[in-house]
Each structure stands twice: as C-alpha cells, then as structure tokens.
mmCIF file of C-alpha atoms and ligand atoms in Angstrom:
data_model
loop_
_atom_site.group_PDB
_atom_site.id
_atom_site.type_symbol
_atom_site.label_atom_id
_atom_site.label_comp_id
_atom_site.label_asym_id
_atom_site.label_seq_id
_atom_site.Cartn_x
_atom_site.Cartn_y
_atom_site.Cartn_z
ATOM 1 C CA MET A 1 0.255 0.052 -0.025
ATOM 2 C CA LYS A 2 1.338 3.506 -0.948
ATOM 3 C CA ASN A 3 0.511 6.694 0.780
ATOM 4 C CA LEU A 4 -0.068 9.916 -0.459
ATOM 5 C CA ILE A 5 -0.457 13.174 1.337
ATOM 6 C CA ILE A 6 -3.350 15.657 0.128
ATOM 7 C CA TYR A 7 -3.593 18.829 1.879
ATOM 8 C CA SER A 8 -6.578 20.664 2.208
ATOM 9 C CA HIS A 9 -8.814 22.584 4.781
ATOM 10 C CA LYS A 10 -12.071 23.059 5.877
ATOM 11 C CA ASP A 11 -11.735 26.875 5.308
ATOM 12 C CA CYS A 12 -11.387 25.795 1.472
ATOM 13 C CA LEU A 13 -14.987 24.474 1.775
ATOM 14 C CA LEU A 14 -16.306 28.073 3.219
ATOM 15 C CA LYS A 15 -15.345 29.910 -0.098
ATOM 16 C CA ASP A 16 -18.637 30.863 -1.577
ATOM 17 C CA ASN A 17 -19.442 32.184 -4.859
ATOM 18 C CA GLY A 18 -23.291 32.177 -4.418
ATOM 19 C CA PRO A 19 -25.842 29.898 -6.276
ATOM 20 C CA ASN A 20 -25.645 28.254 -9.678
ATOM 21 C CA HIS A 21 -21.836 28.908 -9.721
ATOM 22 C CA PRO A 22 -19.746 26.280 -11.335
ATOM 23 C CA GLU A 23 -16.894 26.907 -8.658
ATOM 24 C CA ARG A 24 -18.583 25.518 -5.707
ATOM 25 C CA LYS A 25 -17.477 23.463 -2.395
ATOM 26 C CA GLU A 26 -18.983 20.267 -3.729
ATOM 27 C CA ARG A 27 -15.983 20.068 -6.151
ATOM 28 C CA LEU A 28 -13.944 19.654 -3.110
ATOM 29 C CA GLN A 29 -15.913 17.532 -1.035
ATOM 30 C CA THR A 30 -16.287 15.069 -4.144
ATOM 31 C CA ILE A 31 -12.695 14.947 -4.617
ATOM 32 C CA ILE A 32 -12.091 14.006 -0.702
ATOM 33 C CA GLU A 33 -14.675 11.577 -0.858
ATOM 34 C CA SER A 34 -13.696 9.930 -4.091
ATOM 35 C CA SER A 35 -10.054 9.801 -2.983
ATOM 36 C CA LYS A 36 -10.752 7.719 -0.076
ATOM 37 C CA ASN A 37 -11.446 5.057 -2.149
ATOM 38 C CA ILE A 38 -8.453 4.548 -4.161
ATOM 39 C CA GLU A 39 -7.108 0.903 -4.420
ATOM 40 C CA ASN A 40 -3.814 0.221 -3.007
ATOM 41 C CA ILE A 41 -3.083 3.983 -2.125
ATOM 42 C CA LYS A 42 -3.670 4.936 1.522
ATOM 43 C CA ILE A 43 -4.441 8.845 1.696
ATOM 44 C CA ASP A 44 -3.125 10.863 4.149
ATOM 45 C CA PHE A 45 -5.057 14.106 4.776
ATOM 46 C CA GLN A 46 -3.406 16.718 6.448
ATOM 47 C CA ASP A 47 -4.490 20.604 6.777
ATOM 48 C CA SER A 48 -3.164 23.109 4.773
ATOM 49 C CA PRO A 49 -1.828 26.099 6.402
ATOM 50 C CA ILE A 50 -1.962 29.872 6.379
ATOM 51 C CA ALA A 51 0.177 31.016 4.191
ATOM 52 C CA ASP A 52 2.600 33.969 5.389
ATOM 53 C CA LEU A 53 2.176 37.137 2.996
ATOM 54 C CA LYS A 54 6.064 37.311 3.125
ATOM 55 C CA TYR A 55 5.790 34.487 0.333
ATOM 56 C CA ILE A 56 2.603 35.664 -1.451
ATOM 57 C CA LYS A 57 4.791 39.030 -2.040
ATOM 58 C CA LEU A 58 7.170 37.001 -4.219
ATOM 59 C CA VAL A 59 4.746 37.086 -6.763
ATOM 60 C CA HIS A 60 1.775 39.444 -5.923
ATOM 61 C CA GLN A 61 2.527 43.281 -5.046
ATOM 62 C CA ALA A 62 1.440 44.205 -1.701
ATOM 63 C CA ASP A 63 -0.860 46.555 -2.570
ATOM 64 C CA TYR A 64 -2.675 44.254 -4.904
ATOM 65 C CA ILE A 65 -2.951 41.833 -1.760
ATOM 66 C CA GLU A 66 -4.164 44.640 0.489
ATOM 67 C CA LYS A 67 -6.784 46.110 -2.123
ATOM 68 C CA ILE A 68 -8.094 42.226 -2.197
ATOM 69 C CA PHE A 69 -8.571 41.580 1.401
ATOM 70 C CA SER A 70 -10.059 45.209 2.264
ATOM 71 C CA LYS A 71 -12.853 44.569 -0.287
ATOM 72 C CA ILE A 72 -13.782 41.317 1.486
ATOM 73 C CA PRO A 73 -17.335 41.969 2.562
ATOM 74 C CA SER A 74 -18.860 40.938 6.093
ATOM 75 C CA GLU A 75 -21.951 39.280 4.232
ATOM 76 C CA GLY A 76 -23.067 38.533 0.719
ATOM 77 C CA LEU A 77 -20.470 38.566 -2.603
ATOM 78 C CA ILE A 78 -18.470 41.243 -4.018
ATOM 79 C CA SER A 79 -17.140 40.817 -7.594
ATOM 80 C CA VAL A 80 -13.710 41.752 -8.269
ATOM 81 C CA GLU A 81 -14.024 41.761 -12.295
ATOM 82 C CA LYS A 82 -15.812 43.809 -14.329
ATOM 83 C CA GLU A 83 -18.093 42.767 -17.191
ATOM 84 C CA PRO A 84 -17.932 40.522 -19.115
ATOM 85 C CA TYR A 85 -16.405 38.045 -16.805
ATOM 86 C CA ALA A 86 -17.924 39.233 -13.598
ATOM 87 C CA ASP A 87 -17.844 35.909 -11.961
ATOM 88 C CA THR A 88 -15.047 36.134 -9.819
ATOM 89 C CA PHE A 89 -16.453 36.537 -5.964
ATOM 90 C CA LEU A 90 -15.145 37.474 -2.635
ATOM 91 C CA CYS A 91 -17.159 36.304 0.365
ATOM 92 C CA SER A 92 -16.830 36.921 3.679
ATOM 93 C CA ASN A 93 -14.906 33.606 4.365
ATOM 94 C CA SER A 94 -12.591 34.415 1.535
ATOM 95 C CA LYS A 95 -9.726 35.359 3.247
ATOM 96 C CA ASN A 96 -8.625 32.062 4.819
ATOM 97 C CA ALA A 97 -9.614 30.159 1.767
ATOM 98 C CA ILE A 98 -7.212 31.822 -0.202
ATOM 99 C CA LEU A 99 -4.317 31.761 2.191
ATOM 100 C CA ARG A 100 -5.016 28.002 2.757
ATOM 101 C CA SER A 101 -4.772 27.497 -0.710
ATOM 102 C CA CYS A 102 -1.689 28.890 -1.017
ATOM 103 C CA GLY A 103 -0.469 27.476 2.109
ATOM 104 C CA SER A 104 -0.741 24.030 0.878
ATOM 105 C CA GLY A 105 2.190 24.504 -1.925
ATOM 106 C CA LEU A 106 4.267 25.986 0.784
ATOM 107 C CA ILE A 107 3.980 23.039 3.211
ATOM 108 C CA ALA A 108 4.293 20.542 0.310
ATOM 109 C CA SER A 109 7.615 22.239 -0.750
ATOM 110 C CA ASP A 110 8.879 21.983 2.704
ATOM 111 C CA LYS A 111 7.762 18.165 2.917
ATOM 112 C CA ILE A 112 9.249 17.415 -0.635
ATOM 113 C CA ILE A 113 12.274 19.135 0.154
ATOM 114 C CA ALA A 114 13.106 17.383 3.313
ATOM 115 C CA ASN A 115 12.819 14.144 1.312
ATOM 116 C CA LYS A 116 9.810 12.861 3.124
ATOM 117 C CA GLU A 117 7.560 12.535 0.107
ATOM 118 C CA ASN A 118 8.008 13.201 -3.634
ATOM 119 C CA ARG A 119 4.288 13.349 -4.841
ATOM 120 C CA ILE A 120 1.758 15.770 -2.942
ATOM 121 C CA PHE A 121 -1.662 16.903 -4.142
ATOM 122 C CA CYS A 122 -3.074 20.022 -3.079
ATOM 123 C CA ALA A 123 -6.810 19.738 -2.949
ATOM 124 C CA VAL A 124 -7.873 23.510 -2.424
ATOM 125 C CA ARG A 125 -10.021 26.390 -3.743
ATOM 126 C CA PRO A 126 -10.068 29.128 -4.671
ATOM 127 C CA PRO A 127 -7.678 27.885 -7.719
ATOM 128 C CA GLY A 128 -5.181 30.055 -8.794
ATOM 129 C CA HIS A 129 -3.650 29.793 -12.438
ATOM 130 C CA HIS A 130 -5.671 32.972 -13.742
ATOM 131 C CA ALA A 131 -4.195 35.457 -10.849
ATOM 132 C CA GLU A 132 -1.708 37.446 -12.326
ATOM 133 C CA THR A 133 0.945 39.969 -10.654
ATOM 134 C CA LYS A 134 -2.069 42.434 -9.542
ATOM 135 C CA LYS A 135 -5.333 40.754 -11.009
ATOM 136 C CA ALA A 136 -7.607 38.483 -9.938
ATOM 137 C CA LEU A 137 -9.433 36.671 -12.767
ATOM 138 C CA GLY A 138 -11.471 33.323 -13.411
ATOM 139 C CA PHE A 139 -12.178 32.428 -9.841
ATOM 140 C CA CYS A 140 -8.585 32.947 -8.874
ATOM 141 C CA PHE A 141 -7.076 35.402 -6.456
ATOM 142 C CA VAL A 142 -3.354 34.420 -5.413
ATOM 143 C CA ASN A 143 -1.556 32.175 -7.946
ATOM 144 C CA ASN A 144 -1.055 29.213 -5.724
ATOM 145 C CA VAL A 145 1.431 27.323 -8.004
ATOM 146 C CA ALA A 146 3.397 30.611 -8.740
ATOM 147 C CA VAL A 147 4.015 31.578 -5.233
ATOM 148 C CA THR A 148 5.189 27.621 -4.617
ATOM 149 C CA ALA A 149 7.722 28.111 -7.473
ATOM 150 C CA ARG A 150 9.078 31.246 -6.009
ATOM 151 C CA TYR A 151 9.162 30.014 -2.297
ATOM 152 C CA LEU A 152 11.222 26.853 -3.673
ATOM 153 C CA GLN A 153 13.578 29.238 -5.295
ATOM 154 C CA ALA A 154 13.838 31.793 -2.354
ATOM 155 C CA LYS A 155 13.763 29.053 0.479
ATOM 156 C CA TYR A 156 15.738 26.106 -1.305
ATOM 157 C CA GLN A 157 17.740 27.436 -3.960
ATOM 158 C CA ILE A 158 15.856 25.278 -6.121
ATOM 159 C CA ASN A 159 16.640 26.999 -9.489
ATOM 160 C CA LYS A 160 14.954 25.510 -12.673
ATOM 161 C CA ILE A 161 11.231 24.596 -12.166
ATOM 162 C CA ALA A 162 8.602 23.491 -14.596
ATOM 163 C CA ILE A 163 4.975 24.243 -14.308
ATOM 164 C CA ILE A 164 2.630 21.950 -16.665
ATOM 165 C CA ASP A 165 -0.809 23.208 -16.870
ATOM 166 C CA PHE A 166 -3.350 20.682 -18.005
ATOM 167 C CA ASP A 167 -6.456 22.775 -17.271
ATOM 168 C CA VAL A 168 -8.651 23.106 -20.425
ATOM 169 C CA HIS A 169 -8.299 27.004 -19.805
ATOM 170 C CA HIS A 170 -4.917 28.764 -20.475
ATOM 171 C CA GLY A 171 -3.142 29.917 -17.224
ATOM 172 C CA ASN A 172 -2.725 33.411 -18.210
ATOM 173 C CA GLY A 173 -1.548 34.318 -14.597
ATOM 174 C CA THR A 174 1.102 31.775 -14.457
ATOM 175 C CA GLN A 175 2.192 32.812 -17.839
ATOM 176 C CA GLU A 176 2.340 36.558 -17.017
ATOM 177 C CA ILE A 177 4.377 35.920 -13.923
ATOM 178 C CA PHE A 178 7.034 33.834 -15.335
ATOM 179 C CA TYR A 179 7.285 35.625 -18.839
ATOM 180 C CA ASN A 180 10.425 36.733 -18.719
ATOM 181 C CA ASP A 181 11.966 34.348 -16.344
ATOM 182 C CA GLU A 182 14.356 31.827 -17.850
ATOM 183 C CA THR A 183 14.359 29.907 -14.461
ATOM 184 C CA ILE A 184 10.816 28.856 -14.752
ATOM 185 C CA ALA A 185 9.483 26.686 -17.869
ATOM 186 C CA TYR A 186 5.430 27.027 -17.970
ATOM 187 C CA GLY A 187 3.772 24.432 -20.459
ATOM 188 C CA SER A 188 0.117 24.870 -21.142
ATOM 189 C CA ILE A 189 -2.391 22.900 -23.168
ATOM 190 C CA HIS A 190 -5.638 24.620 -23.336
ATOM 191 C CA GLN A 191 -8.735 24.660 -25.607
ATOM 192 C CA SER A 192 -8.811 27.819 -27.850
ATOM 193 C CA PRO A 193 -10.712 29.574 -28.497
ATOM 194 C CA LEU A 194 -11.926 29.868 -24.875
ATOM 195 C CA PHE A 195 -11.494 31.848 -21.689
ATOM 196 C CA PRO A 196 -9.455 33.715 -21.030
ATOM 197 C CA GLY A 197 -8.257 34.306 -24.404
ATOM 198 C CA THR A 198 -4.505 34.363 -24.411
ATOM 199 C CA GLY A 199 -2.031 31.155 -24.658
ATOM 200 C CA PHE A 200 -1.121 31.608 -28.561
ATOM 201 C CA GLU A 201 1.537 29.362 -29.668
ATOM 202 C CA ASP A 202 3.850 32.568 -30.617
ATOM 203 C CA GLU A 203 3.558 33.653 -26.716
ATOM 204 C CA ARG A 204 7.010 32.146 -26.046
ATOM 205 C CA GLY A 205 8.397 34.584 -22.947
ATOM 206 C CA VAL A 206 12.343 34.007 -23.194
ATOM 207 C CA GLY A 207 12.028 30.712 -24.843
ATOM 208 C CA ASN A 208 10.526 29.241 -21.162
ATOM 209 C CA ILE A 209 6.604 29.321 -22.271
ATOM 210 C CA PHE A 210 5.211 26.529 -24.057
ATOM 211 C CA ASN A 211 1.523 27.043 -25.192
ATOM 212 C CA ALA A 212 -0.464 24.112 -27.128
ATOM 213 C CA SER A 213 -3.428 25.509 -27.998
ATOM 214 C CA ILE A 214 -6.299 22.647 -28.893
ATOM 215 C CA LYS A 215 -9.481 23.025 -31.058
ATOM 216 C CA PRO A 216 -13.149 22.278 -29.763
ATOM 217 C CA GLY A 217 -14.109 18.728 -30.202
ATOM 218 C CA THR A 218 -10.551 17.499 -29.830
ATOM 219 C CA LYS A 219 -10.274 13.674 -28.697
ATOM 220 C CA SER A 220 -7.940 11.847 -26.376
ATOM 221 C CA ASP A 221 -5.248 10.441 -28.972
ATOM 222 C CA GLU A 222 -5.102 13.845 -30.776
ATOM 223 C CA TYR A 223 -4.909 15.614 -27.355
ATOM 224 C CA ILE A 224 -2.096 13.094 -26.102
ATOM 225 C CA GLU A 225 0.038 13.577 -29.299
ATOM 226 C CA ILE A 226 -0.321 17.453 -29.023
ATOM 227 C CA PHE A 227 0.706 17.184 -25.299
ATOM 228 C CA GLU A 228 3.602 14.951 -25.909
ATOM 229 C CA HIS A 229 5.063 17.034 -28.815
ATOM 230 C CA LYS A 230 4.508 20.459 -27.910
ATOM 231 C CA ILE A 231 4.683 20.385 -23.932
ATOM 232 C CA LEU A 232 6.308 17.347 -22.366
ATOM 233 C CA SER A 233 9.239 17.611 -25.130
ATOM 234 C CA LYS A 234 9.969 20.844 -24.106
ATOM 235 C CA ILE A 235 10.252 20.023 -20.517
ATOM 236 C CA ASP A 236 12.212 17.190 -20.862
ATOM 237 C CA ASN A 237 14.486 19.257 -22.702
ATOM 238 C CA PHE A 238 14.587 21.678 -19.979
ATOM 239 C CA LYS A 239 15.435 19.222 -17.293
ATOM 240 C CA PRO A 240 13.241 20.675 -14.278
ATOM 241 C CA GLU A 241 14.445 19.998 -10.578
ATOM 242 C CA ILE A 242 10.961 20.029 -9.601
ATOM 243 C CA ILE A 243 7.636 19.657 -11.644
ATOM 244 C CA LEU A 244 4.526 21.665 -10.245
ATOM 245 C CA LEU A 245 1.463 20.839 -11.816
ATOM 246 C CA SER A 246 -1.903 23.188 -12.308
ATOM 247 C CA ALA A 247 -4.170 20.064 -12.461
ATOM 248 C CA GLY A 248 -7.394 20.950 -13.926
ATOM 249 C CA PHE A 249 -9.948 18.208 -14.940
ATOM 250 C CA ASP A 250 -12.130 20.490 -17.235
ATOM 251 C CA ALA A 251 -10.946 19.133 -20.532
ATOM 252 C CA HIS A 252 -13.157 16.182 -19.444
ATOM 253 C CA ILE A 253 -15.929 15.347 -21.918
ATOM 254 C CA ARG A 254 -18.620 15.808 -19.507
ATOM 255 C CA ASP A 255 -17.444 19.188 -18.150
ATOM 256 C CA PRO A 256 -19.771 22.377 -18.699
ATOM 257 C CA LEU A 257 -17.228 24.950 -19.665
ATOM 258 C CA SER A 258 -15.033 23.505 -22.405
ATOM 259 C CA GLN A 259 -15.397 21.171 -25.526
ATOM 260 C CA ILE A 260 -12.571 18.919 -25.383
ATOM 261 C CA ASN A 261 -13.480 15.362 -25.387
ATOM 262 C CA LEU A 262 -10.968 13.525 -22.647
ATOM 263 C CA GLU A 263 -11.890 10.446 -20.642
ATOM 264 C CA ALA A 264 -10.910 10.017 -16.882
ATOM 265 C CA GLU A 265 -8.285 7.404 -18.098
ATOM 266 C CA ASP A 266 -6.667 10.009 -20.240
ATOM 267 C CA PHE A 267 -5.389 11.641 -16.937
ATOM 268 C CA LYS A 268 -3.740 8.615 -15.955
ATOM 269 C CA ILE A 269 -2.176 8.827 -19.300
ATOM 270 C CA ILE A 270 -1.098 12.285 -18.993
ATOM 271 C CA THR A 271 -0.170 12.029 -15.256
ATOM 272 C CA LYS A 272 2.231 8.934 -15.965
ATOM 273 C CA LYS A 273 3.705 10.766 -18.819
ATOM 274 C CA ILE A 274 4.752 13.500 -16.549
ATOM 275 C CA VAL A 275 5.703 11.088 -13.692
ATOM 276 C CA GLN A 276 8.286 9.748 -16.267
ATOM 277 C CA ILE A 277 9.813 13.014 -16.845
ATOM 278 C CA ALA A 278 10.052 13.613 -12.976
ATOM 279 C CA ASN A 279 11.702 10.445 -12.409
ATOM 280 C CA ILE A 280 14.515 11.262 -14.816
ATOM 281 C CA HIS A 281 15.245 14.618 -14.234
ATOM 282 C CA SER A 282 13.552 15.885 -10.722
ATOM 283 C CA GLU A 283 14.054 12.996 -8.414
ATOM 284 C CA GLY A 284 10.421 12.211 -8.880
ATOM 285 C CA ARG A 285 9.240 15.422 -7.015
ATOM 286 C CA ILE A 286 5.810 16.723 -8.165
ATOM 287 C CA ILE A 287 3.501 18.838 -6.514
ATOM 288 C CA SER A 288 0.093 18.544 -8.009
ATOM 289 C CA PHE A 289 -2.644 21.774 -7.547
ATOM 290 C CA LEU A 290 -6.261 21.307 -8.168
ATOM 291 C CA GLU A 291 -7.160 23.967 -10.421
ATOM 292 C CA GLY A 292 -10.513 23.514 -12.442
ATOM 293 C CA GLY A 293 -12.784 20.789 -13.374
ATOM 294 C CA TYR A 294 -16.717 21.679 -12.792
ATOM 295 C CA ASP A 295 -18.571 18.261 -13.519
ATOM 296 C CA LEU A 296 -18.599 16.629 -10.314
ATOM 297 C CA LEU A 297 -18.823 12.770 -11.433
ATOM 298 C CA ALA A 298 -15.955 13.694 -14.108
ATOM 299 C CA LEU A 299 -14.090 15.410 -11.318
ATOM 300 C CA SER A 300 -14.268 12.085 -8.921
ATOM 301 C CA LEU A 301 -13.255 9.670 -11.801
ATOM 302 C CA SER A 302 -10.352 11.906 -13.068
ATOM 303 C CA ILE A 303 -8.911 12.811 -9.850
ATOM 304 C CA ASN A 304 -8.737 9.189 -8.711
ATOM 305 C CA GLU A 305 -6.990 8.217 -12.178
ATOM 306 C CA HIS A 306 -4.487 11.259 -11.609
ATOM 307 C CA LEU A 307 -3.703 10.328 -7.971
ATOM 308 C CA LYS A 308 -3.130 6.789 -8.874
ATOM 309 C CA ALA A 309 -0.784 7.502 -11.619
ATOM 310 C CA LEU A 310 0.941 10.428 -9.626
ATOM 311 C CA VAL A 311 1.613 7.393 -6.646
ATOM 312 C CA LEU A 312 1.913 4.298 -8.645
ATOM 313 C CA ASN A 313 4.645 5.039 -10.990
HETATM 314 ZN ZN1 ZN B 401 -10.078 25.731 -16.140
#
C-alpha cells in the first residue's frame, strides 16, 4: 500500500460563489470523498496552513493583496471583475480560503525538500492559475502554483522549475508572472478559443513558455499527441529540478465549461507521462494543485486516475 499526502482545509469549503456558480464547495467534497476509496493507496489528509504574506509577496504586489483583502465583504458577495467576466467573487470567508490554498503549496514544498515524500496533491480552492501579479481573474486571487515556485527558489535555492498546466483554460496568470524568467518553464495545453483568450503558440516568453492550443472537439489520441510533442518534449529538454502541476480536469468530455473530449483514463496517461519526466530529471518530485473541473462525476473519476498515476509510477 502506498501513501499519498493530500493537503486541504475545511476553510477551503467556506469559499462561497453564490448559487449556480460552477466553482463550488461540492467540487472539493467530491474529490475528498472519492479519493478515500482508491485501491492500493492510503490517503493521508493533512491540514493546509495559512500562507505567510511575505511569500505571497514574492509573486503579487503588496498593494494588490491589500486591495483584495480590503474588499472582502462582511456578508454577501462582491465581484472583483468587470463585465463580461464578472464571476470572480469575494465572500466573508475568502481570506482564509485564499491563504490556505496558497499555504498548501508551501508546506508541500517543505515536505518534498525534506525528502519525506516525492508526490503531493493540494486539494484546494480557490484555484490560482488565472491570477496575475496584480489582477484577480477566473475565480483566482493568488496564484498558488506561482507562489510555490518562488518559495522553492527563495527558500531552497531550487532553480529550474517546470510548471505543467493541463487545465482546459490557459493559465494566463502563471504565464504573465514568469514571462521573462528563464528559470521557470511553463507549459500549458488548453482549448482555444476559450476564456481567458491568451496562450497562443507564438507567446514564448524568453523561450521558457510553451503553449499548445487545441480546438473544440479534440479527442484523446490527438490531445495526447499534441501534449507530448508541444509540452512534454520541451519540459524534458528543460530538465526541471521539480515539477509543479496546475491540474484542472475540465478537459473531460462531461465538463460544462469547455468542449474537449477527454475521458477519465486520459488523466492517468497524461500524469504517467509527467511522472516519467520527473523520475528522469527531478528526483521524482511533483506537487500537483487542483485548478478547474466542474462536472462532479468527471472530477471524481478523473482525480482518482490522476492520483493513482502520481503515486504508483
Ligand atoms: Zn479551467
């Protein structure tokens, strides 16, 4: 029986986006429940701590963080975006949910560097990959994966870090944060056209950004071929010391926010290929962060395949 630590926190369930919003607490409840029953893996749930603001400030400007927190309402919801994307809300419980989501990556880093584990999953919300240096977007406020990358560099002098993003939406935030940083390779496969409208293949940063756009209707075989060719081969060349994942499961055929036709088993294939690269270059070290995925059944099936492939390879 193998072990897997999942960092999460009940504060992440208290983040409320109002009725009929796709990013809802049931997503996290579904993941936690379904992951308890994975064969041959014992899940060790641990509480995610509150992230120290000094580490968040490695990525986000101090006045941006202060502005977000100062907008938190005592009741009800406040949108932080203007039309047409006014669906990123703050509620009274947002602060701790944001800080616990980010804190998961920091404690996961400590564990991995201390060599206690080499694969960790962060089951948190709100997600992070749309959050830019000074902009909240797409349900995201603090870019969890980006703060973790900067933390690993600042605290542990890990230099070459790869971030692989297979959420169906482009991680505009992660790209913006690292656009001119050759120490971080960012590879994203995402549907285009689709929100947020970035991630074209000619957006290459300083040679460290790898975007693969896929058309609506793309099925498993074609998706995986593109993923290998346009993302994994580049990450392989980069030889990262650790791999961070923006793991979204919204490319599943059942997902209501996109039109890509992956099945749950495809997330096993994708993850296994990433693990192979981590085993070659990164001492097997992977921290995976929950991003999107909005159909509960698809999320539960896909996450189990992802976690199995993370741990058993
Ligand atoms: Zn997404």
